[in-house]
Coordinates of C-alpha atoms and ligand atoms in Angstrom, one line a residue:
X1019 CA -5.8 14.9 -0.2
X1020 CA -2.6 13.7 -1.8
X1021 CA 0.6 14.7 -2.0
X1022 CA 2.6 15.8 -5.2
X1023 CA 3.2 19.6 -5.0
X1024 CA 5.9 20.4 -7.6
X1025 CA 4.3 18.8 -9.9
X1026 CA 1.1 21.1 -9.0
X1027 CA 3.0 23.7 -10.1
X1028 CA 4.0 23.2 -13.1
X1029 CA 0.7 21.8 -14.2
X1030 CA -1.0 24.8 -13.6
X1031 CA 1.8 27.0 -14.9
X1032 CA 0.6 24.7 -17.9
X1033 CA -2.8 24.7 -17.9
X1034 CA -3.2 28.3 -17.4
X1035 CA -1.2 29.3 -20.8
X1036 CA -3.6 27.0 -22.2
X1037 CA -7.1 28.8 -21.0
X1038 CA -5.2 32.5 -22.3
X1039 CA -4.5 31.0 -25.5
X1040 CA -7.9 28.6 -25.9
X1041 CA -9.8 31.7 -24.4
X1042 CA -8.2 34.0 -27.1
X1043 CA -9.3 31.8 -29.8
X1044 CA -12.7 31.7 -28.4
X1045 CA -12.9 35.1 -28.7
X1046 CA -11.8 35.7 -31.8
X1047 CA -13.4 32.6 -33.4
X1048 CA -16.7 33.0 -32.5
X1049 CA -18.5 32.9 -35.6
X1050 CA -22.0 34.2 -34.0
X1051 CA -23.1 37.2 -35.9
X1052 CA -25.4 40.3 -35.5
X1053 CA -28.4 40.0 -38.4
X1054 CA -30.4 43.9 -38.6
X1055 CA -33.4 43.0 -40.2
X1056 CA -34.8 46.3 -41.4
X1057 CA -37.3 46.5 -38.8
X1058 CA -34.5 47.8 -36.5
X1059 CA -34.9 45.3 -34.1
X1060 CA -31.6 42.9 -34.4
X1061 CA -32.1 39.8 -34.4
X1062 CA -29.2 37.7 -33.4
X1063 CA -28.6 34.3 -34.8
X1064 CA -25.7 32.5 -32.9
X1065 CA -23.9 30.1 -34.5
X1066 CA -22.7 26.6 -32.4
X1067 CA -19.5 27.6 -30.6
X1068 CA -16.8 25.1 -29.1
X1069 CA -17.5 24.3 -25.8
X1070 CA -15.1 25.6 -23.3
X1071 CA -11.9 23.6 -22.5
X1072 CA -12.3 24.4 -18.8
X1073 CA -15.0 24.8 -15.9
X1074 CA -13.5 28.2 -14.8
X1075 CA -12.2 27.2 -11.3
X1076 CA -10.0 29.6 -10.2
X1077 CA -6.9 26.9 -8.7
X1078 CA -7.4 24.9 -12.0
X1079 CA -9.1 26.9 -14.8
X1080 CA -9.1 24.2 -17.5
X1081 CA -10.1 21.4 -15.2
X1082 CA -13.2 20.1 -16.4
X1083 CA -15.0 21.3 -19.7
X1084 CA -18.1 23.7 -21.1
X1085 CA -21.3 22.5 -22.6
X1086 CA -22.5 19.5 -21.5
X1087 CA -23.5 17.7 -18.2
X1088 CA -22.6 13.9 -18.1
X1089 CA -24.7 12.0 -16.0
X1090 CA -22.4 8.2 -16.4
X1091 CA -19.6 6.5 -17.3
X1092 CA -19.4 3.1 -18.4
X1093 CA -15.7 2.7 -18.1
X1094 CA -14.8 -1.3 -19.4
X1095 CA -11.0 -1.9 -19.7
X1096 CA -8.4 -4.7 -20.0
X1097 CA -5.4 -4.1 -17.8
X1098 CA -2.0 -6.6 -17.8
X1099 CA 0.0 -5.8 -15.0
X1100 CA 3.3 -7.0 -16.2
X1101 CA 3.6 -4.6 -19.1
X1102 CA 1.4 -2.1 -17.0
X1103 CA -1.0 -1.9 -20.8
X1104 CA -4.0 -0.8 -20.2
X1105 CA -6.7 -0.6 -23.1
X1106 CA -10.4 0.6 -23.2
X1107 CA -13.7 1.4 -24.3
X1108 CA -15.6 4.5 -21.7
X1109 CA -19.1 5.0 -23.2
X1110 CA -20.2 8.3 -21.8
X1111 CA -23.8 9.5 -21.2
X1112 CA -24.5 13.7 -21.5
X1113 CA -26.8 16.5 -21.9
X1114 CA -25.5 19.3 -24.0
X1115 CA -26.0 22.8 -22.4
X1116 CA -25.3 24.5 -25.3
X1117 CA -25.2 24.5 -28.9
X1118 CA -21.6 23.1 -30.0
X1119 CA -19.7 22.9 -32.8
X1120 CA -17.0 20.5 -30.3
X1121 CA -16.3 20.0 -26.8
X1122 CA -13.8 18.5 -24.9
X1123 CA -12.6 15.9 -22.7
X1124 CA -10.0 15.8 -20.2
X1125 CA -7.6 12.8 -21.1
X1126 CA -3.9 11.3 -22.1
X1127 CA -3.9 8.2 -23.2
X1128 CA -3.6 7.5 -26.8
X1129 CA -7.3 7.8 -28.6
X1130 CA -8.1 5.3 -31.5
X1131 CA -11.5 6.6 -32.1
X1132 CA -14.4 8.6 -30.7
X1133 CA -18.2 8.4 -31.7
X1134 CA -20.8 10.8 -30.9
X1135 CA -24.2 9.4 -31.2
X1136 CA -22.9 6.5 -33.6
X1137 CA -21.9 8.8 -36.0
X1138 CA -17.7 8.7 -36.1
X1139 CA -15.9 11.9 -34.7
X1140 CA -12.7 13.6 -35.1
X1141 CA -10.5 14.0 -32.4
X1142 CA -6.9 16.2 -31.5
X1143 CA -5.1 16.8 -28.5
X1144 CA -4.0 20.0 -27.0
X1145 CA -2.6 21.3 -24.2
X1146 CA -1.6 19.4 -21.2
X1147 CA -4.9 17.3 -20.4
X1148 CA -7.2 18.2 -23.6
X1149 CA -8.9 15.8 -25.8
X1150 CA -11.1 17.9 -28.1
X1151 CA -14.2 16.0 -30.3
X1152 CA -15.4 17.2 -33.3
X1153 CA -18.5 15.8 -33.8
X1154 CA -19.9 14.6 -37.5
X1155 CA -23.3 16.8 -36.8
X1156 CA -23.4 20.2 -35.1
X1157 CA -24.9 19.4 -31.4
X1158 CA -27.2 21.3 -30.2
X1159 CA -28.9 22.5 -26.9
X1160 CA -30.6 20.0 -24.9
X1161 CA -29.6 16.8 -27.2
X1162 CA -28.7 13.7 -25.2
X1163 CA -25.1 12.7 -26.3
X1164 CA -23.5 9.1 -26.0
X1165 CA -19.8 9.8 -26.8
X1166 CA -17.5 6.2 -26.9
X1167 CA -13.7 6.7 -26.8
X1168 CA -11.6 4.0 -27.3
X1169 CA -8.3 4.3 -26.1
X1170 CA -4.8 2.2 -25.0
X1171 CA -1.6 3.8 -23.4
X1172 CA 0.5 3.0 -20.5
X1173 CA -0.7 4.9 -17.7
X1174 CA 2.6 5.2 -15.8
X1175 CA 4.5 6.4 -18.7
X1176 CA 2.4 9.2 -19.6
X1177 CA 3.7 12.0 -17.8
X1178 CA 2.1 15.3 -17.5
X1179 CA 5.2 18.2 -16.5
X1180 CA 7.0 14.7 -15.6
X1181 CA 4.3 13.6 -13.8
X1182 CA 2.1 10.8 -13.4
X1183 CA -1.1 10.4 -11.1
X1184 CA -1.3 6.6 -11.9
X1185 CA 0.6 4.4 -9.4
X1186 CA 2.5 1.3 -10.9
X1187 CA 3.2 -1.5 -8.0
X1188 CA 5.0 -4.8 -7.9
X1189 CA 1.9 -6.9 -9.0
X1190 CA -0.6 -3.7 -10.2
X1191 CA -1.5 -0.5 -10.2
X1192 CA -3.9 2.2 -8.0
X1193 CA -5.5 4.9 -9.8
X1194 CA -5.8 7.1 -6.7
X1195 CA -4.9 10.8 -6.6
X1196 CA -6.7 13.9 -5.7
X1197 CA -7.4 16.3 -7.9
X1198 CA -5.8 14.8 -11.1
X1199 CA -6.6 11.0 -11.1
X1200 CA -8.7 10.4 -14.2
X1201 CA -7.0 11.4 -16.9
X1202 CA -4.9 8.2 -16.6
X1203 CA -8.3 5.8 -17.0
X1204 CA -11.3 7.7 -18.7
X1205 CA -11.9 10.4 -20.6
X1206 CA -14.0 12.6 -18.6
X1207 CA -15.4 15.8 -17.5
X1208 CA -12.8 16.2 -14.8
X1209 CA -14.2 18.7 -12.5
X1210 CA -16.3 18.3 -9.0
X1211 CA -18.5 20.5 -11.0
X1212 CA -20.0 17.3 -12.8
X1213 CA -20.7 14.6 -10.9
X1214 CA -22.2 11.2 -12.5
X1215 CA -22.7 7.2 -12.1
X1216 CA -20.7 5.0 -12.9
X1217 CA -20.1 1.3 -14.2
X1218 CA -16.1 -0.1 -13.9
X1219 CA -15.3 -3.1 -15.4
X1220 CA -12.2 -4.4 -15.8
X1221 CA -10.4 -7.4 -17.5
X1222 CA -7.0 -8.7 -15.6
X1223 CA -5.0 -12.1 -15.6
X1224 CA -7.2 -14.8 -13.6
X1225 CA -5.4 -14.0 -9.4
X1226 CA -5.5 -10.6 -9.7
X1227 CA -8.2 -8.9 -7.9
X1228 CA -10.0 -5.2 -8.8
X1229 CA -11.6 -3.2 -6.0
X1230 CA -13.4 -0.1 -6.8
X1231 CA -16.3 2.0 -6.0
X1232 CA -20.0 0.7 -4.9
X1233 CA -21.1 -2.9 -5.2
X1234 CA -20.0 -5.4 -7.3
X1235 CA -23.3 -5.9 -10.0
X1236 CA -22.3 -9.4 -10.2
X1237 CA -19.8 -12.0 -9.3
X1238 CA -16.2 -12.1 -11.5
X1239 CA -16.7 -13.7 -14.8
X1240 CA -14.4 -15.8 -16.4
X1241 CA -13.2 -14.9 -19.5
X1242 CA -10.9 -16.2 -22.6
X1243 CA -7.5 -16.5 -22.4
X1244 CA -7.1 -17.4 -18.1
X1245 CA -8.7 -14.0 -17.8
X1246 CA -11.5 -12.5 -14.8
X1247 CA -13.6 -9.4 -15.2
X1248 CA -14.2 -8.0 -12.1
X1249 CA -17.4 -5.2 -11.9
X1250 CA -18.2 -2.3 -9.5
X1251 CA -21.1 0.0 -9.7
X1252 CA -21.7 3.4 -8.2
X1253 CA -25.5 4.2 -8.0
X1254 CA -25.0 7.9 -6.3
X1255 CA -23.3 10.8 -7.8
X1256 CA -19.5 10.7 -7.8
X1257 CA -17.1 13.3 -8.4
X1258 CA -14.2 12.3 -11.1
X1259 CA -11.8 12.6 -8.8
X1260 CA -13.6 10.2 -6.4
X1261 CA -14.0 6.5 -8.6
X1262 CA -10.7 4.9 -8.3
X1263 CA -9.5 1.0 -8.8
X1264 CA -6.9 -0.9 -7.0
X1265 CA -5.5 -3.6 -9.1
X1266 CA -3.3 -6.3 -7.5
X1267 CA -3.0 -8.8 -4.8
X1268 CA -5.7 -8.3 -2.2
X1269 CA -7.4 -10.7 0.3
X1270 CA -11.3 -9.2 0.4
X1271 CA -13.5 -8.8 3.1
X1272 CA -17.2 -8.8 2.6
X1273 CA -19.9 -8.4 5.2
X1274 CA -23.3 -6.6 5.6
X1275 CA -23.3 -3.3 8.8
X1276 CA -26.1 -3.6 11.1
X1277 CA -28.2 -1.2 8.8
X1278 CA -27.8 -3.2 6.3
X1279 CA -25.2 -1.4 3.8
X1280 CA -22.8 -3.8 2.1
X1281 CA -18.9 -3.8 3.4
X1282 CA -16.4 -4.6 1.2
X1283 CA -12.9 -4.1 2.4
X1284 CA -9.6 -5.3 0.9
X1285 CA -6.0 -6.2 2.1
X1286 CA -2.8 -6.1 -0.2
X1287 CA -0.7 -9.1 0.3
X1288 CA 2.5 -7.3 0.6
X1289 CA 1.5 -5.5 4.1
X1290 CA 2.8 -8.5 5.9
X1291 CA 3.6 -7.3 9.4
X1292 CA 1.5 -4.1 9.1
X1293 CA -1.8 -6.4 8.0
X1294 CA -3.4 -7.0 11.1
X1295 CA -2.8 -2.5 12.2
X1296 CA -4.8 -2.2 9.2
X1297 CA -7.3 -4.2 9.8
X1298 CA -7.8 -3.4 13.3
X1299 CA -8.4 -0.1 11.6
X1300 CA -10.5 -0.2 8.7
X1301 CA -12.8 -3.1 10.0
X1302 CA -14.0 -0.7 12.3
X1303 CA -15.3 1.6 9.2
X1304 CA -19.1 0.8 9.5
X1305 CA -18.7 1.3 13.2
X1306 CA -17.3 4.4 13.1
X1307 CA -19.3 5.3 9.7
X1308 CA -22.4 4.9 12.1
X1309 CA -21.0 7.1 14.7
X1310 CA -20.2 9.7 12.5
X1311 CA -24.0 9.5 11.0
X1312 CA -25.4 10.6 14.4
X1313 CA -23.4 14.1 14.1
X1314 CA -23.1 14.6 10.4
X1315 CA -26.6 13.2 9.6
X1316 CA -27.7 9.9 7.0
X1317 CA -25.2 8.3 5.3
X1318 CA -25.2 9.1 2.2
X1319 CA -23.6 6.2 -0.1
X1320 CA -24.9 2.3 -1.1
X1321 CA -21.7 0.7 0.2
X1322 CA -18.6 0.8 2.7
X1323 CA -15.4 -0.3 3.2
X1324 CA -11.9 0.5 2.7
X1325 CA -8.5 -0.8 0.6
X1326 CA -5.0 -1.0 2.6
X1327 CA -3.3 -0.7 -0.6
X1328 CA 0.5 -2.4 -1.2
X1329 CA 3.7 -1.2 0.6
X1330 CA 5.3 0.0 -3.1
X1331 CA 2.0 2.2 -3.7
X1332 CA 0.3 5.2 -2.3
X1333 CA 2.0 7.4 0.8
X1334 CA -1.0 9.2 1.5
X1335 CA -4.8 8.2 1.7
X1336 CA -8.3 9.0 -0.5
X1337 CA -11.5 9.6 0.8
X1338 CA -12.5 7.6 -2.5
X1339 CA -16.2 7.1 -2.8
X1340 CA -17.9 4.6 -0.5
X1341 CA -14.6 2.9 0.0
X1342 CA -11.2 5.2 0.9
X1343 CA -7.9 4.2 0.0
X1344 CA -5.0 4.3 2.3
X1345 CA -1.5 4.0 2.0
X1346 CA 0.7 1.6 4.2
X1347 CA 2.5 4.3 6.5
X1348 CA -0.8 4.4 8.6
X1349 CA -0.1 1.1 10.4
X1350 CA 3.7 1.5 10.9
X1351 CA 2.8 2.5 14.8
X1352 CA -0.1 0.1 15.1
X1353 CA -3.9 1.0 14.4
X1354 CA -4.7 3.8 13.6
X1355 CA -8.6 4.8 13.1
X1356 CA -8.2 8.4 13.2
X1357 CA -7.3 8.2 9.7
X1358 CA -10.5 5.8 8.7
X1359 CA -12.8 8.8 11.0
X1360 CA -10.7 11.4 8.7
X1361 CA -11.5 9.6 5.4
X1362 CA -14.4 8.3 6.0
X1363 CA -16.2 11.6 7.4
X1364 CA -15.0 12.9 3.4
X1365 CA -17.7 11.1 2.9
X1366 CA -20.1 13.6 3.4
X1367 CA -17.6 16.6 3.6
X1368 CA -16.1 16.3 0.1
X1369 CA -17.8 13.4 -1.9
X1370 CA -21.6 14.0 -0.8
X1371 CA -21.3 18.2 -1.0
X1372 CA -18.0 18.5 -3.0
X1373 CA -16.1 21.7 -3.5
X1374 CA -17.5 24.2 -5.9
X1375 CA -14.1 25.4 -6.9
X1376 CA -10.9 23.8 -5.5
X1377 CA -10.3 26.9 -3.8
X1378 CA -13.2 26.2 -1.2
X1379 CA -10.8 22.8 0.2
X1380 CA -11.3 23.6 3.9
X1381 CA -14.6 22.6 2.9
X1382 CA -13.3 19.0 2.4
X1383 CA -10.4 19.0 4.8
X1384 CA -11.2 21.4 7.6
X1385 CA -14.2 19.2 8.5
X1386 CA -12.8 15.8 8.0
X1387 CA -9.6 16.9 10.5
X1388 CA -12.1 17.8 13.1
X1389 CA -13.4 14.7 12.7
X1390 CA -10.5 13.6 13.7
X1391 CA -10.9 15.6 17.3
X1392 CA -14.2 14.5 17.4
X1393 CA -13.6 10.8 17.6
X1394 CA -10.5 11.6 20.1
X1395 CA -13.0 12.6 22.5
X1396 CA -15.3 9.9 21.9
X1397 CA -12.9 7.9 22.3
X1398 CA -11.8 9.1 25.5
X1399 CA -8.1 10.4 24.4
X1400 CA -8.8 14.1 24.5
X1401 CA -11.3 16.2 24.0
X1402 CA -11.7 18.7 20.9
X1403 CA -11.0 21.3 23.7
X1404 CA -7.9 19.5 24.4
X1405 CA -6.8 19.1 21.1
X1406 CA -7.1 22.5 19.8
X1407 CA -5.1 24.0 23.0
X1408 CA -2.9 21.6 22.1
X1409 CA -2.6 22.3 18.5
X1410 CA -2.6 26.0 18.9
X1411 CA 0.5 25.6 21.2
X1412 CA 2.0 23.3 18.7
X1413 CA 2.2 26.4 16.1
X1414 CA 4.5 29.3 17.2
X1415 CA 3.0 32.8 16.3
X1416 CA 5.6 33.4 14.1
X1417 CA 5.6 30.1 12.2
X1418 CA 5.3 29.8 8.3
X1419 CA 2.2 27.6 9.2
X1420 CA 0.0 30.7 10.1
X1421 CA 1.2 33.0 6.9
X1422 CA -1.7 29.9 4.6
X1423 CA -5.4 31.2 4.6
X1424 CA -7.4 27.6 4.9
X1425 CA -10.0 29.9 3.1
X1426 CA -8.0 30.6 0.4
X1427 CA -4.8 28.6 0.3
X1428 CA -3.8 29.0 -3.1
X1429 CA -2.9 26.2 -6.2
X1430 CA 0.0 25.1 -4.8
X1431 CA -1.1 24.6 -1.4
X1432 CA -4.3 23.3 -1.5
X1433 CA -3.3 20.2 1.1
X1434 CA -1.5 22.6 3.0
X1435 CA -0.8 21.2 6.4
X1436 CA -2.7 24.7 7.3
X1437 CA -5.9 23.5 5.4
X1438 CA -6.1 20.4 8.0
X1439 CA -4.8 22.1 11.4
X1440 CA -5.9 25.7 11.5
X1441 CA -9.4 24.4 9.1
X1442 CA -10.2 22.4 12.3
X1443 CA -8.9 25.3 14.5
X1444 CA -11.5 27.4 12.8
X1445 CA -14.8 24.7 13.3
X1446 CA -13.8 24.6 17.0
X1447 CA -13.8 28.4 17.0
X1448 CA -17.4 28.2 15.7
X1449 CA -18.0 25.4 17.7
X1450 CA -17.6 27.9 20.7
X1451 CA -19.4 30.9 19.1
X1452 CA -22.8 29.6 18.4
X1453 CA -22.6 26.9 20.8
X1454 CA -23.4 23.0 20.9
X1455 CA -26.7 23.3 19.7
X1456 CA -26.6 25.4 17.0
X1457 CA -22.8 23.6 15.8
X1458 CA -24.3 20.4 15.6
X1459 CA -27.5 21.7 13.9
X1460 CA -25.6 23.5 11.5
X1461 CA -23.0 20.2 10.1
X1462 CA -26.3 18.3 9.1
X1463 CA -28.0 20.9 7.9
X1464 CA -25.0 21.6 5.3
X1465 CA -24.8 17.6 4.4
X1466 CA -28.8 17.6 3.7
X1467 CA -29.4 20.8 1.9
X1468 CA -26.2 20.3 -0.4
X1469 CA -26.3 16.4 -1.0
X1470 CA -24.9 14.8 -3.9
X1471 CA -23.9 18.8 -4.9
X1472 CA -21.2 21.7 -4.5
X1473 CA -20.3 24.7 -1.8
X1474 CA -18.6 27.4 -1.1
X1475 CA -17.7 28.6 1.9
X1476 CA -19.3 31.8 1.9
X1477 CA -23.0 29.4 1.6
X1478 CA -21.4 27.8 4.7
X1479 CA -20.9 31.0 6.2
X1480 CA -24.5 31.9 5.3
X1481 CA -25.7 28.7 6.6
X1482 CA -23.9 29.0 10.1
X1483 CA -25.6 32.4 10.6
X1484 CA -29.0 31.5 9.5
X1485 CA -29.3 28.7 12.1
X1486 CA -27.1 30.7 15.0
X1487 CA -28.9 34.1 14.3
X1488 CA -25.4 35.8 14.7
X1489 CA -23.0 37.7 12.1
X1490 CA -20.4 35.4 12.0
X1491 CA -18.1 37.4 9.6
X1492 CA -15.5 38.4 12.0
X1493 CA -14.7 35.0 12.9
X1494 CA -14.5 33.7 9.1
X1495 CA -12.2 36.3 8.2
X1496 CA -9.9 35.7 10.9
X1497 CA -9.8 31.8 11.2
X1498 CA -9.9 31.4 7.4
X1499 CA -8.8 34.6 5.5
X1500 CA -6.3 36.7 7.6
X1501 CA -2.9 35.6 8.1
X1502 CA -0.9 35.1 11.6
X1503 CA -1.8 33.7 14.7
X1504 CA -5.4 34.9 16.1
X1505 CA -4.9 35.6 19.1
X1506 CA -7.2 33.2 21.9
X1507 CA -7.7 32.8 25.8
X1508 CA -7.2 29.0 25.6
X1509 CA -8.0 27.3 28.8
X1510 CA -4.7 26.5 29.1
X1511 CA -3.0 30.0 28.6
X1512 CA -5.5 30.8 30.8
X1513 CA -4.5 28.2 33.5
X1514 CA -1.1 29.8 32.6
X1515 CA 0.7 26.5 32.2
X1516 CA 1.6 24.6 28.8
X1517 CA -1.4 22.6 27.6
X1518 CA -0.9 18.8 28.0
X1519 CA -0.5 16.5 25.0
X1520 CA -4.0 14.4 24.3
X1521 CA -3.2 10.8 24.1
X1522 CA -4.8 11.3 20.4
X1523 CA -2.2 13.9 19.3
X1524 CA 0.7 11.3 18.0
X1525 CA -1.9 9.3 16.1
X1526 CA -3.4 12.6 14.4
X1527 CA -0.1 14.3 13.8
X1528 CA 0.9 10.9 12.1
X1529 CA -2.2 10.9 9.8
X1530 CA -1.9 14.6 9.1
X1531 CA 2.0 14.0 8.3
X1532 CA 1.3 11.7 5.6
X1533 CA -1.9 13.5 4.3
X1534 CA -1.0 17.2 4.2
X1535 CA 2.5 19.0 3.0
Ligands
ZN638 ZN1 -8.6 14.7 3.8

């Protein structure tokens, strides 16, 4: 989730003149030509094309890039945060799919160079996100590509449609956001699409700690100059989106679960009063991780944990790999671990089986939210009966809240407070068609046969009905694609009386307040 929606707009307004006038060029500047031999049997000889300059979603159609598959990023940078300068070297390891004459990466800060293979490579920038590489040699099919960019900028002040997704604070930075996060940091392949390790290594005045994604390789090293260099490592596949750092004054937490998985969690200084709600909260992450592995199946990450990040950073909160980030509003009203059960089932909803295209969101946040009712009633504060009658209520038929399809929300409402409510709505109505059994078969089932990959909802859809043996199309199109209120005999409309508030409901409603808009 995250939570910058004008901005949204005008970024894809952006991007898509982009992909018309990128995808015209393509067209016309393909340079692969027809050869008759005089056998009259063509024989076609193509010539290396660019790669494409976007992954085709259909939210964000030049997010990502064509013709090649990265499989790591070795991101090592140097970051000062009282100028807020951040410089770098990201070595990236890939498999071209094609034959290219260039390709592209998705990144702003200023380039200095870019090699392909050793050999030095020309670079320009285009449109709002674009870093295209023109490669000394023609690259062809199948060749393994080590691509280094070199770059400095400073992150805050390089504003896409007046926007940044980099957070400046009083004594660092976050780069957290969701979708657009890593064209502030690395050059990448910036789609869910293209998932890949990664090493993070960064430089910062000796004081100031790093937290990021995985384990920590080895121990901070010293460096010239009163300098540290703090390391993270993520073994599994990661999403772009999903590596983040948080970069300032932190007290850190480090401890081992019962099954063995490495915590590390991480405090800013600057929560004061709200420090011990937050940690009442996220130190219960490997207990509630475990929970949470009984009904959504193995774990699927090396490491846990979570960042309270500063009171000047984040509002919302990111289900950032193996460690989410959350923003300070959480613990205004005391603990709150419906957020850390929301975030941290993302986990397998959203990082482990990522969306396909950004339009398949309810994917990611229909499941995580009825998380959320799931703990409730395992915590004894409602059950997920409770809170949907109660949540139902909550929605008058003729709100604006029932005109969003969670199926199909749209660009500029893809964290749609409809994506988190109704999306939950809909898993409790499919809860209730197939039944126990076959509901908690079917959540499993989806994390196993789509690990470390994409979705849709339609191979949900597929999946549901395979294991419940029913046609489950009705009930799709209504919860996820039709708008309006659908209409249900709640037990409490059928008890005829208003349904009662679950002693979760202020909690969740807080959480959903600062994650969805
Ligand atoms: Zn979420």
């Amino acid at each position: 989730m995250e939570g910058v929606h004008l901005v949204r707009r005008v970024l894809t307004a952006a991007t898509a003149a982009l992909t018309l006038t990128t995808a015209g060029t393509m067209l016309t500047g393909g340079p692969g030509q027809a050869a008759p031999t005089g056998w009259g049997r063509p024989t076609v000889t193509l010539a290396p094309q660019p790669g494409a300059p976007g992954l085709g979603d259909s939210y964000f159609p030049d997010y990502g890039n064509g013709g090649y598959d990265v499989s790591h990023y070795d991101v090592r940078l140097r970051y000062d945060p009282a100028t807020d300068r951040l410089t770098g070297t990201t070595t990236i390891l890939a498999t071209a799919t094609e034959d290219l004459s260039r390709f592209n990466l998705d990144f702003l800060l200023d380039v200095e160079s870019v090699r392909v293979n050793g050999w030095a490579a020309s670079s320009s920038t285009a449109g709002a996100h674009e870093l295209v590489v023109t490669p000394a040699r023609t690259v062809t099919r199948g060749q393994q590509l080590t691509i280094v960019v070199r770059y400095a900028g400073i992150p805050s002040e390089t504003l896409v449609g007046g926007y940044t997704g980099w957070t400046r604070t009083d004594d660092g930075a976050l780069a957290v956001n969701e979708p657009e996060s890593a064209w502030w940091w690395f050059p990448s392949n910036d789609h869910p699409l293209d998932k890949a390790t990664f090493d993070i290594s960064v430089s910062v005045p000796t004081g100031v700690e790093v937290i990021s994604n995985g384990v920590q390789p080895r121990p901070p090293l010293a460096e010239a100059g009163d300098r540290t260099r703090w390391s993270w490592r993520t073994t599994s596949p990661t999403a772009t989106y999903l590596a983040f750092m948080a970069i300032g004054q932190y007290d850190i937490v480090t401890d081992t679960t019962p099954s063995g998985q490495p915590v590390v969690n991480a405090y800013s200084t600057s929560l004061g009063a709200l420090g011990p709600a937050a940690r009442a909260s996220i130190e219960r992450t490997a207990e509630i991780v475990d929970w949470e592995s009984g009904i959504f199946g193995p774990y699927p990450f090396e490491a846990q944990g979570g960042v309270a990040g500063p009171v000047d950073g984040i509002s919302f909160a990111l289900e950032t790999q193996t460690r989410p980030v959350y923003g300070p509003g959480f613990w205004r009203r005391g603990a709150n671990t419906y957020v850390v059960a929301h975030e941290n089932a993302h986990q397998w909803f959203g990082d482990s089986v990522s969306v396909a295209d950004w339009r398949h969101i309810w994917l990611n946040e229909g499941f995580a939210s009825y998380a959320e009712w799931l703990w409730s009633e395992e915590q004894g504060e409602g059950t997920a009966q409770e809170v949907f009658d109660f949540t139902y209520a909550s929605y008058p038929a003729d709100s604006e809240f029932w005109q969003v399809l969670p199926g199909d929300p749209g660009a500029d409402r893809v964290f749609d407070n409809a994506v988190y409510d109704r999306g939950a709505m809909t898993l409790h109505q499919l809860r209730l068609a197939v039944g126990d059994d076959a509901f908690f078969e079917i959540l499993p089932a989806w994390t196993a046969e789509r690990r470390y990959g994409n979705g849709t909802v339609a191979q949900f859809q597929a999946l549901a009905e395979r294991i419940s043996g029913l046609d489950l199309d009705e009930l799709f199109t209504t919860w996820l694609f039709t708008a309006g209120r659908p209409d249900v005999a709640t037990a409490a409309r059928k008890a005829a009386a208003p349904p009662v508030e679950p002693e979760s409901w202020a909690k969740i409603q807080e959480a959903h307040g600062l994650l969805a808009h």
